[in-house]
Coordinates of C-alpha atoms in Angstrom, one line a residue:
Chain B
X1 CA -44.3 81.4 -42.7
X2 CA -41.6 78.7 -42.5
X3 CA -40.8 79.7 -39.0
X4 CA -44.3 79.3 -37.7
X5 CA -44.6 75.9 -39.6
X6 CA -41.5 74.7 -38.0
X7 CA -42.7 75.8 -34.6
X8 CA -45.9 73.9 -35.0
X9 CA -44.0 70.8 -36.1
X10 CA -41.8 71.1 -33.0
X11 CA -44.8 71.5 -30.8
X12 CA -46.4 68.4 -32.2
X13 CA -43.2 66.4 -31.8
X14 CA -42.9 67.6 -28.2
X15 CA -46.4 66.3 -27.4
X16 CA -45.9 63.0 -29.2
X17 CA -42.7 62.3 -27.3
X18 CA -44.3 63.2 -24.0
X19 CA -47.4 61.1 -24.8
X20 CA -45.4 58.0 -25.6
X21 CA -43.2 58.6 -22.6
X22 CA -46.0 58.8 -20.2
X23 CA -47.9 55.9 -21.5
X24 CA -44.9 53.6 -22.1
X25 CA -45.7 51.8 -18.8
X26 CA -48.6 50.1 -20.6
X27 CA -46.2 48.7 -23.2
X28 CA -43.8 47.6 -20.6
X29 CA -46.4 45.7 -18.5
X30 CA -47.7 44.0 -21.6
X31 CA -44.2 43.0 -22.5
X32 CA -43.3 41.4 -19.2
X33 CA -46.6 39.6 -19.2
X34 CA -45.6 37.6 -22.2
X35 CA -44.1 34.2 -22.0
X36 CA -40.4 33.6 -22.3
X37 CA -39.9 33.1 -26.1
X38 CA -41.7 36.3 -27.2
X39 CA -39.9 38.3 -24.6
X40 CA -36.4 38.0 -26.0
X41 CA -35.3 40.9 -28.1
X42 CA -33.5 39.5 -31.2
X43 CA -29.9 40.6 -30.4
X44 CA -30.2 39.5 -26.8
X45 CA -31.6 36.0 -27.6
X46 CA -28.6 34.1 -26.1
X47 CA -29.2 35.7 -22.7
X48 CA -32.0 34.9 -20.3
X49 CA -35.3 36.7 -20.9
X50 CA -34.8 38.9 -17.8
X51 CA -32.0 40.7 -19.6
X52 CA -34.3 41.7 -22.4
X53 CA -36.8 43.0 -19.8
X54 CA -34.2 45.1 -18.1
X55 CA -33.0 46.4 -21.5
X56 CA -36.6 47.5 -22.3
X57 CA -36.9 49.1 -18.9
X58 CA -33.7 51.0 -19.4
X59 CA -34.8 52.2 -22.8
X60 CA -38.0 53.6 -21.4
X61 CA -36.3 55.3 -18.5
X62 CA -33.7 56.8 -20.9
X63 CA -36.4 58.1 -23.1
X64 CA -38.0 59.9 -20.2
X65 CA -34.6 61.3 -19.1
X66 CA -33.9 62.6 -22.6
X67 CA -37.3 64.3 -22.8
X68 CA -36.6 65.8 -19.3
X69 CA -33.3 67.2 -20.4
X70 CA -34.8 68.7 -23.6
X71 CA -37.5 70.4 -21.5
X72 CA -34.9 72.0 -19.3
X73 CA -33.6 73.8 -22.4
X74 CA -36.8 75.4 -23.4
X75 CA -37.6 79.1 -23.3
X76 CA -36.9 80.6 -19.9
X77 CA -39.6 82.1 -17.7
X78 CA -40.1 83.1 -14.1
X79 CA -43.0 83.5 -11.6
X80 CA -42.0 85.9 -8.9
X81 CA -45.2 86.3 -7.0
X82 CA -48.9 86.5 -7.2
X83 CA -49.3 82.8 -6.2
X84 CA -52.6 82.3 -4.6
X85 CA -52.6 78.5 -4.0
X86 CA -50.2 75.6 -4.3
X87 CA -51.0 71.9 -4.2
X88 CA -49.4 68.6 -5.1
X89 CA -50.6 66.6 -8.1
X90 CA -50.7 63.1 -6.8
X91 CA -54.2 61.9 -6.7
X92 CA -55.3 62.8 -10.2
X93 CA -52.9 60.7 -12.2
X94 CA -52.4 57.7 -10.0
X95 CA -55.7 56.0 -10.9
X96 CA -54.9 56.5 -14.5
X97 CA -51.6 54.7 -14.2
X98 CA -53.0 51.9 -12.2
X99 CA -55.6 51.6 -14.9
X100 CA -52.8 51.1 -17.4
X101 CA -51.5 48.1 -15.4
X102 CA -54.8 46.3 -15.5
X103 CA -55.4 47.1 -19.1
X104 CA -52.0 45.9 -20.1
X105 CA -52.3 42.7 -18.1
X106 CA -55.5 41.7 -19.8
X107 CA -54.4 42.3 -23.4
X108 CA -53.9 38.9 -25.2
X109 CA -52.1 39.7 -28.4
X110 CA -50.2 42.3 -30.3
X111 CA -53.1 43.4 -32.4
X112 CA -55.2 44.2 -29.4
X113 CA -52.2 46.0 -27.8
X114 CA -51.7 48.2 -30.9
X115 CA -55.3 49.3 -31.0
X116 CA -55.6 49.9 -27.2
X117 CA -52.3 51.8 -27.2
X118 CA -53.4 54.1 -30.1
X119 CA -56.7 54.8 -28.3
X120 CA -54.9 55.6 -25.1
X121 CA -52.6 57.9 -27.0
X122 CA -55.4 59.7 -28.7
X123 CA -57.0 60.6 -25.4
X124 CA -53.7 61.5 -23.7
X125 CA -52.3 63.6 -26.5
X126 CA -54.5 66.7 -26.4
X127 CA -54.8 67.0 -22.6
X128 CA -52.4 68.2 -20.0
X129 CA -51.7 64.6 -18.9
X130 CA -48.6 63.9 -21.1
X131 CA -46.7 66.3 -18.9
X132 CA -47.5 64.5 -15.8
X133 CA -45.1 61.7 -16.5
X134 CA -44.6 59.4 -13.5
X135 CA -41.2 58.5 -14.8
X136 CA -40.0 62.0 -13.9
X137 CA -40.5 60.9 -10.3
X138 CA -37.6 58.6 -10.7
X139 CA -35.4 61.6 -11.2
X140 CA -36.6 63.4 -8.2
X141 CA -39.2 65.7 -10.0
X142 CA -42.6 66.2 -8.4
X143 CA -45.7 67.8 -9.8
X144 CA -47.5 70.8 -8.4
X145 CA -50.4 72.9 -9.4
X146 CA -50.2 76.6 -8.5
X147 CA -53.1 79.0 -8.9
X148 CA -52.2 82.6 -9.6
X149 CA -54.0 85.6 -8.2
X150 CA -55.7 85.9 -11.7
X151 CA -57.2 82.5 -11.1
X152 CA -55.1 80.6 -13.6
X153 CA -53.9 77.2 -12.7
X154 CA -50.5 76.1 -14.0
X155 CA -48.5 72.9 -13.6
X156 CA -45.0 73.2 -12.2
X157 CA -42.6 70.2 -12.5
X158 CA -39.9 70.8 -10.0
X159 CA -37.2 68.9 -8.0
X160 CA -37.4 71.2 -5.0
X161 CA -37.2 69.6 -1.6
X162 CA -39.5 72.1 0.2
X163 CA -42.5 74.0 -1.0
X164 CA -43.5 76.7 1.4
X165 CA -46.6 79.0 1.2
X166 CA -44.8 82.1 -0.2
X167 CA -42.8 80.2 -2.7
X168 CA -41.6 82.0 -5.9
X169 CA -40.0 80.5 -9.0
X170 CA -37.4 82.8 -10.3
X171 CA -35.9 80.3 -12.8
X172 CA -38.3 78.2 -14.8
X173 CA -38.6 76.9 -18.3
X174 CA -41.8 77.2 -20.3
X175 CA -43.2 74.1 -21.9
X176 CA -46.5 75.7 -22.8
X177 CA -48.9 78.4 -21.4
X178 CA -50.0 76.1 -18.6
X179 CA -46.9 74.1 -17.9
X180 CA -43.5 75.1 -16.5
X181 CA -40.5 73.1 -15.3
X182 CA -37.8 73.9 -12.8
X183 CA -34.4 72.5 -12.0
X184 CA -33.2 73.9 -8.7
X185 CA -29.7 72.5 -9.3
X186 CA -29.3 74.3 -12.6
X187 CA -26.4 76.8 -12.8
X188 CA -28.0 80.2 -12.7
X189 CA -26.6 83.4 -14.0
Chain K
X1 CA -35.0 87.2 -14.1
X2 CA -35.2 89.8 -16.9
X3 CA -37.9 89.5 -19.5
X4 CA -38.9 91.3 -22.7
X5 CA -42.6 91.5 -23.5
X6 CA -44.2 92.7 -26.7
X7 CA -47.6 94.2 -27.2
X8 CA -49.1 92.4 -30.1
X9 CA -51.7 94.3 -32.1
X10 CA -53.4 97.6 -31.3
X11 CA -56.2 98.0 -28.9
X12 CA -56.6 95.6 -26.1
X13 CA -53.8 94.7 -23.7
X14 CA -52.1 91.7 -25.3
X15 CA -48.6 91.4 -23.9
X16 CA -46.7 88.3 -24.9
X17 CA -43.3 87.0 -23.6
X18 CA -40.7 87.5 -26.2
X19 CA -37.3 86.5 -24.7
X20 CA -36.1 86.0 -21.2
X21 CA -32.9 86.4 -19.2
X22 CA -31.5 89.2 -21.3
X23 CA -30.8 92.9 -20.8
X24 CA -31.6 95.1 -23.7
X25 CA -31.5 98.6 -22.1
X26 CA -28.8 100.2 -20.0
X27 CA -29.8 102.3 -17.0
X28 CA -29.4 105.9 -18.0
X29 CA -26.9 107.8 -15.9
X30 CA -28.8 111.1 -16.0
X31 CA -32.2 110.0 -14.6
X32 CA -31.7 112.3 -11.5
X33 CA -32.0 115.3 -13.8
X34 CA -35.7 115.0 -13.9
X35 CA -38.4 117.6 -13.6
X36 CA -42.2 117.3 -13.3
X37 CA -43.9 117.3 -16.6
X38 CA -44.6 120.7 -18.2
X39 CA -45.4 120.9 -21.9
X40 CA -44.1 124.4 -22.2
X41 CA -40.6 123.4 -21.0
X42 CA -38.0 122.4 -23.5
X43 CA -35.9 119.5 -22.2
X44 CA -32.2 119.6 -22.4
X45 CA -30.3 116.5 -23.7
X46 CA -29.6 115.1 -20.3
X47 CA -32.9 115.8 -18.7
X48 CA -36.1 113.7 -18.2
X49 CA -39.7 114.5 -17.4
X50 CA -41.2 112.6 -14.5
X51 CA -44.7 111.8 -13.3
X52 CA -44.9 110.6 -9.7
X53 CA -47.3 108.3 -8.0
X54 CA -47.6 106.5 -11.4
X55 CA -49.7 103.6 -10.0
X56 CA -52.5 106.0 -9.0
X57 CA -52.9 107.5 -12.4
X58 CA -55.6 106.5 -14.8
X59 CA -53.2 105.7 -17.6
X60 CA -51.0 103.4 -15.4
X61 CA -50.4 99.8 -16.4
X62 CA -51.2 97.0 -13.9
X63 CA -48.1 95.1 -14.9
X64 CA -45.7 97.5 -13.3
X65 CA -47.5 97.4 -10.0
X66 CA -47.4 93.6 -9.4
X67 CA -44.8 91.0 -9.2
X68 CA -43.7 89.5 -12.6
X69 CA -45.3 86.1 -13.5
X70 CA -44.7 84.3 -16.7
X71 CA -47.9 82.4 -16.1
X72 CA -49.8 85.6 -17.0
X73 CA -48.4 85.8 -20.5
X74 CA -48.3 83.5 -23.5
X75 CA -45.1 82.9 -25.4
X76 CA -44.8 85.0 -28.5
X77 CA -45.0 83.0 -31.8
X78 CA -44.5 84.5 -35.1
X79 CA -47.7 83.9 -37.0
X80 CA -46.6 85.1 -40.4
X81 CA -45.7 88.7 -39.7
X82 CA -43.7 90.1 -36.8
X83 CA -44.7 93.6 -37.5
X84 CA -47.8 93.7 -35.5
X85 CA -45.8 94.6 -32.4
X86 CA -46.8 98.0 -31.1
X87 CA -44.3 98.4 -28.3
X88 CA -41.7 96.5 -26.3
X89 CA -41.6 96.3 -22.6
X90 CA -38.4 95.1 -20.8
X91 CA -38.5 94.1 -17.2
X92 CA -35.0 94.2 -15.8
X93 CA -33.6 93.6 -12.3
X94 CA -30.7 95.9 -11.8
X95 CA -28.9 96.7 -8.5
X96 CA -31.7 95.1 -6.5
X97 CA -34.3 97.4 -8.2
X98 CA -37.1 96.3 -10.5
X99 CA -37.2 98.5 -13.5
X100 CA -39.6 98.6 -16.5
X101 CA -38.4 100.0 -19.8
X102 CA -40.7 100.8 -22.7
X103 CA -40.0 101.4 -26.3
X104 CA -42.5 102.2 -29.0
X105 CA -42.0 100.2 -32.1
X106 CA -43.0 102.0 -35.3
X107 CA -42.9 100.7 -38.9
X108 CA -39.6 102.4 -39.5
X109 CA -38.0 100.6 -36.5
X110 CA -39.1 97.3 -37.9
X111 CA -36.3 96.6 -40.4
X112 CA -36.9 94.3 -43.3
X113 CA -33.5 94.9 -45.0
X114 CA -30.2 94.9 -43.3
X115 CA -26.5 94.8 -43.9
X116 CA -25.0 92.5 -41.3
X117 CA -21.3 92.3 -40.5
X118 CA -19.9 89.0 -39.5
X119 CA -16.8 86.8 -39.6
X120 CA -17.0 86.4 -43.4
X121 CA -17.6 90.1 -44.3
X122 CA -20.7 92.1 -44.9
X123 CA -23.9 90.5 -46.0
X124 CA -27.1 92.0 -47.3
X125 CA -30.0 90.3 -45.6
X126 CA -33.6 90.8 -46.9
X127 CA -36.8 89.3 -45.7
X128 CA -35.7 88.7 -42.1
X129 CA -37.2 90.9 -39.5
X130 CA -35.3 93.0 -36.9
X131 CA -36.6 95.4 -34.4
X132 CA -34.2 98.3 -33.8
X133 CA -33.6 98.9 -30.1
X134 CA -33.0 102.5 -29.2
X135 CA -30.1 103.6 -27.0
X136 CA -32.6 105.5 -24.8
X137 CA -35.9 103.9 -24.0
X138 CA -39.1 106.0 -24.5
X139 CA -40.2 105.5 -20.9
X140 CA -38.8 104.1 -17.7
X141 CA -40.9 103.2 -14.6
X142 CA -38.9 102.9 -11.4
X143 CA -40.2 103.1 -7.8
X144 CA -43.6 104.3 -8.9
X145 CA -42.3 107.2 -11.0
X146 CA -42.6 107.4 -14.8
X147 CA -39.7 109.0 -16.6
X148 CA -39.8 110.0 -20.2
X149 CA -38.5 112.6 -22.7
X150 CA -41.3 112.8 -25.3
X151 CA -44.9 112.4 -24.3
X152 CA -46.2 111.8 -27.8
X153 CA -44.3 108.5 -28.1
X154 CA -46.2 107.2 -25.0
X155 CA -49.8 107.8 -26.3
X156 CA -49.8 104.2 -27.7
X157 CA -48.3 102.6 -24.6
X158 CA -50.2 104.3 -21.8
X159 CA -53.7 104.9 -23.0
X160 CA -55.1 108.1 -21.7
X161 CA -51.8 109.9 -21.1
X162 CA -52.7 112.5 -23.6
X163 CA -55.0 113.8 -20.9
X164 CA -51.9 115.2 -19.2
X165 CA -51.2 117.3 -22.2
X166 CA -54.7 118.5 -22.4
X167 CA -54.9 119.4 -18.7
X168 CA -51.6 121.3 -18.9
X169 CA -52.8 123.3 -21.9
X170 CA -56.5 123.9 -20.9
X171 CA -56.0 127.3 -19.4
X172 CA -54.2 128.5 -22.5
X173 CA -56.8 127.0 -24.9
X174 CA -59.7 128.5 -22.9
X175 CA -58.2 132.0 -22.9
X176 CA -57.4 131.8 -26.6
X177 CA -61.0 130.8 -27.4
X178 CA -62.2 133.8 -25.5
X179 CA -60.4 136.2 -27.9
X180 CA -62.3 139.1 -29.3
X181 CA -62.4 137.7 -32.8
X182 CA -63.7 134.2 -31.9
X183 CA -67.2 133.1 -31.0
X184 CA -67.9 129.5 -30.1
X185 CA -70.9 127.5 -31.2
X186 CA -72.6 125.3 -28.7
X187 CA -71.3 122.0 -30.1
X188 CA -67.7 122.9 -29.7
X189 CA -65.7 123.9 -26.6
X190 CA -62.2 124.0 -25.2
X191 CA -62.5 120.4 -23.9
X192 CA -63.0 119.1 -27.4
X193 CA -59.9 120.6 -28.8
X194 CA -57.5 117.9 -29.9
X195 CA -53.7 117.7 -29.5
X196 CA -52.7 119.0 -32.9
X197 CA -54.7 122.1 -32.6
X198 CA -53.5 122.6 -29.0
X199 CA -50.0 122.8 -30.2
X200 CA -51.0 125.3 -32.9
X201 CA -52.7 127.4 -30.4
X202 CA -49.5 127.7 -28.4
X203 CA -47.7 129.0 -31.5
X204 CA -50.7 131.2 -32.5
X205 CA -50.7 133.0 -29.1
X206 CA -47.1 133.9 -29.5
X207 CA -47.6 135.1 -33.1
X208 CA -50.6 137.3 -32.1
X209 CA -48.5 139.1 -29.5
X210 CA -46.1 140.0 -32.2
X211 CA -48.8 141.4 -34.6
X212 CA -49.9 144.0 -32.0
X213 CA -52.0 146.5 -34.0
X214 CA -52.1 144.4 -37.2
X215 CA -54.7 142.0 -35.9
X216 CA -57.4 143.5 -38.1
X217 CA -55.3 142.7 -41.2
X218 CA -54.9 139.1 -40.2
X219 CA -58.6 138.8 -39.5
X220 CA -59.5 140.1 -43.0
X221 CA -56.7 138.0 -44.6
X222 CA -58.1 134.8 -42.9
X223 CA -61.7 135.7 -44.0
X224 CA -60.5 136.3 -47.6
X225 CA -58.9 132.8 -47.8
X226 CA -61.6 130.9 -45.9
X227 CA -65.0 132.1 -47.0
X228 CA -66.6 129.0 -45.7
X229 CA -65.5 130.0 -42.1
X230 CA -68.5 131.9 -40.8
X231 CA -67.8 135.5 -40.0
X232 CA -70.3 137.7 -38.2
X233 CA -69.9 141.0 -36.3
X234 CA -66.2 140.8 -36.8
X235 CA -66.0 137.3 -35.1
X236 CA -65.3 133.9 -36.6
X237 CA -67.8 131.3 -35.6
X238 CA -65.9 128.1 -34.6
X239 CA -68.0 125.0 -34.8
X240 CA -65.4 122.2 -35.3
X241 CA -61.8 121.1 -35.2
X242 CA -61.5 122.1 -38.9
X243 CA -62.8 125.6 -38.3
X244 CA -60.3 126.1 -35.6
X245 CA -57.5 124.7 -37.8
X246 CA -58.3 127.1 -40.6
X247 CA -58.3 130.0 -38.2
X248 CA -55.0 129.0 -36.7
X249 CA -53.5 128.7 -40.1
X250 CA -54.7 132.1 -40.9
X251 CA -53.0 133.5 -37.8
X252 CA -49.8 131.8 -38.9
X253 CA -50.1 133.4 -42.3
X254 CA -50.0 130.0 -44.0
X255 CA -52.4 130.9 -46.9
X256 CA -51.1 132.3 -50.1
X257 CA -51.8 132.5 -53.8
X258 CA -49.4 131.0 -56.3
X259 CA -48.1 133.8 -58.6
X260 CA -48.3 132.0 -61.9
X261 CA -51.4 129.7 -61.6
X262 CA -53.3 131.9 -59.2
X263 CA -54.2 129.0 -57.0
X264 CA -55.0 129.4 -53.3
X265 CA -52.9 127.1 -51.3
X266 CA -51.9 126.5 -47.7
X267 CA -48.3 125.9 -46.6
X268 CA -47.8 122.8 -44.5
X269 CA -44.7 124.1 -42.8
X270 CA -42.8 127.3 -43.0
X271 CA -39.4 128.6 -42.0
X272 CA -37.7 131.9 -42.7
X273 CA -35.9 132.0 -46.0
X274 CA -32.6 133.1 -44.4
X275 CA -32.4 129.7 -42.7
X276 CA -31.9 128.2 -46.1
X277 CA -29.2 130.6 -47.3
X278 CA -26.1 129.0 -46.0
X279 CA -22.8 130.5 -44.8
X280 CA -20.7 132.2 -47.5
X281 CA -18.1 129.7 -48.7

């Protein structure tokens, strides 16, 4: 009983971390849109505001990196064939993230930000979108949808350079039933 | 990559991925000593039965005929009990070959109490769950050939494999049911005879050979103990599995009356008394 509870808690934490990580752009854009006094983080107040901005950016990027590393230690899996179709996932999330820009730029105060952010998280959390985190692109990971011969579409996050038609994935990590991640440069047994 | 799958729950195909990148079975060295399945043959210790063209059989599993894909399976999660696992299935890549190993998991192999040995001595562990992995798997599928030692352990894994046993014993069963002291009703025929009775028929045919002239005595003995078994014109009328079972018990001389309480009983299993009397010390 405890094991299954623990597993559910871990699943929830995974999703929350991913949701925050993939929507953190909204927070960042709001933050840099503020005027100088509000921008300075308390312990960096003697430096110019730009330093605080950079600091915030680094925190967000590090957060994404940590979640990426954690994913690469999940349960192992492999897909060695039966791939019917492969396509890149570019067009679907780009409008969403551009949307965050515009939303964040038009928020006037902290209260509005809080409410908007919670609403965005509520919609992002249950869907597949948290795993399509554009920050992973910074680390060389791209997103692909593959369709198996049993007509199931799964998301693969991978840092491969080339994707050919008869690709196979012998060394993956399972995030959930529909999402897998691959690191080509990982040391394999 | 190697994977271990578990069939969760009886009935419909519900394989879930248990662990990956691990090898739980060793490749047996004696797999070349394999012969085509024959229920009458007694296997030696280092021999296996085989069934070729496995993918074309009705009881074949699709998973062994296609490339492995984790996308086809969910990850196993312990939802309270782990003992709903019916069988384990281990996909291993060894020496450039793709081999599937199967092991039936029964209640006894699902251990709830263990003594574990570690760095700080022996510990009694209760409440945890372990599945005992056998040295030799129940079945191996390699290059479209199914290897196994005991067909009965595969009934749960490959649905419909008991058909093989039936087909192999059909001639024997049909000829037994045509014996002079048996008459069949319309509802029951040799196709409907189930595995348990088929095994008893094999023994019964041997026993009848030994009786020779004493068949009449056996017939009247069976009739005496089973009055409910219809007996007309010196023939038993067999209408069901139960009727056949009673007749086969009669042939095996399993019925007796207890000396003190005068109760009519049937012996579940028998062996010669001399097997119990040990060597002289």
